[in-house]
Amino acid sequence: MNVQWKRRLVTGLLSASLLVVAGCGSQNVMDNYSFGNQVIRSGQSEITIALPYEMGKSLQSTSNDGYPMDLYGANSEHIMIEVKAIQAGPGKPLPTVEDYVKGKEGEFNSLGATMTMNSVNLNGTPATHMDGTFVVQNRQIRISQYIFMNEGVLWNITYTYPSDDQVGADISKEIEQKIYVTEKKEG
C-alpha cells in the first residue's frame, strides 16, 4: 500500500510539472511581458512612453549629424525600441519636423523600403508617423517611427521588429501610439 501511494504521488507531481512546463511556452505577450511606462526628459521636454521593459540611456550624446542628443533604447529577440531626443546646438538650429522626415524618407528609399506616412495626434501634439518594411540580410523588417517637436526638442521614436515575428508585432500593437507628451506647466 505504501509503494502504491508513493507511485501515485510521484505520478501526480510529474503530471503537474509537465502541465506547468507546457504552460511556460505561451507566446501571449501579456503572459510574458510586464507592460509599463517610462518617463523620458530632454531639455524642457518630457514624454511618457509605454514599454514592455525599461530602456537604458546610451552614453552617445551627439547625433550622427552633430546635434546634442539624448538616446534611449532597448531590444529583445522580438523587438527593438529607440528614442532619440535631439536639441539645437551652438550655431546649429534644429531641422523642422518636415525636413527631418524628408531625410528619413531618403534613408528608407536607399534601403528599398516601402513606407507610408500620415499625421497623428499624440496627446495634443502633432506628429508624423512613418510605417513600412525593408529587407536586411534576406529578412523583412517592419519599422514604425513617430517624429514630433516639443519644447525645442525633436523626438524620433522607433519600433523595429522582423515582419514574421508575431510576438514583436503583438508587442508593437500594445505600445505604439502610447506616447504622451507632458504639457508645459505654468509658473
Short mmCIF file of C-alpha atoms in Angstrom, two decimals, residues 12-79:
data_model
loop_
_atom_site.label_atom_id
_atom_site.label_comp_id
_atom_site.label_asym_id
_atom_site.label_seq_id
_atom_site.Cartn_x
_atom_site.Cartn_y
_atom_site.Cartn_z
CA GLY A 12 0.85 13.28 -9.75
CA LEU A 13 3.89 15.50 -9.23
CA LEU A 14 5.30 14.60 -12.66
CA SER A 15 1.94 15.34 -14.30
CA ALA A 16 1.70 18.68 -12.53
CA SER A 17 5.28 19.53 -13.55
CA LEU A 18 4.53 18.73 -17.19
CA LEU A 19 1.46 20.98 -17.10
CA VAL A 20 3.49 23.83 -15.63
CA VAL A 21 6.28 23.39 -18.19
CA ALA A 22 3.77 23.20 -21.05
CA GLY A 23 2.21 26.46 -19.84
CA CYS A 24 5.60 28.20 -19.86
CA GLY A 25 5.74 28.05 -23.65
CA SER A 26 2.99 30.64 -24.06
CA GLN A 27 3.56 33.17 -26.82
CA ASN A 28 0.92 35.59 -25.48
CA VAL A 29 2.73 38.88 -24.87
CA MET A 30 0.54 39.69 -21.90
CA ASP A 31 1.76 36.47 -20.23
CA ASN A 32 5.44 37.12 -20.95
CA TYR A 33 5.88 40.89 -20.61
CA SER A 34 5.01 43.32 -17.85
CA PHE A 35 3.99 46.45 -19.74
CA GLY A 36 4.54 49.80 -18.09
CA ASN A 37 5.56 53.38 -18.76
CA GLN A 38 8.85 55.23 -18.71
CA VAL A 39 9.24 59.00 -18.38
CA ILE A 40 11.97 60.49 -20.56
CA ARG A 41 13.16 64.09 -20.23
CA SER A 42 15.31 66.07 -22.60
CA GLY A 43 15.84 69.80 -22.31
CA GLN A 44 12.49 71.35 -21.39
CA SER A 45 10.52 68.49 -22.95
CA GLU A 46 9.13 65.40 -21.26
CA ILE A 47 7.32 62.37 -22.64
CA THR A 48 5.89 59.20 -21.14
CA ILE A 49 6.12 56.13 -23.33
CA ALA A 50 4.51 52.69 -22.97
CA LEU A 51 7.08 49.88 -23.00
CA PRO A 52 7.35 46.13 -22.43
CA TYR A 53 10.54 46.68 -20.41
CA GLU A 54 12.66 49.61 -19.25
CA MET A 55 15.02 51.32 -21.68
CA GLY A 56 18.55 52.35 -20.84
CA LYS A 57 20.23 55.62 -21.74
CA SER A 58 23.13 55.49 -24.16
CA LEU A 59 26.42 57.23 -23.47
CA GLN A 60 26.27 58.63 -27.02
CA SER A 61 25.43 62.33 -26.60
CA THR A 62 25.73 63.58 -30.18
CA SER A 63 23.70 62.51 -33.22
CA ASN A 64 25.43 61.36 -36.39
CA ASP A 65 24.84 64.81 -37.87
CA GLY A 66 26.31 66.68 -34.88
CA TYR A 67 23.30 67.64 -32.75
CA PRO A 68 23.25 67.27 -28.95
CA MET A 69 21.10 64.21 -28.26
CA ASP A 70 19.66 62.00 -25.56
CA LEU A 71 19.40 58.41 -26.81
CA TYR A 72 17.46 55.63 -25.11
CA GLY A 73 16.96 52.09 -26.29
CA ALA A 74 16.14 48.51 -25.54
CA ASN A 75 15.92 45.37 -27.56
CA SER A 76 14.95 41.75 -27.22
CA GLU A 77 14.86 38.86 -29.63
CA HIS A 78 11.48 40.20 -30.82
CA ILE A 79 11.63 43.99 -30.98
#
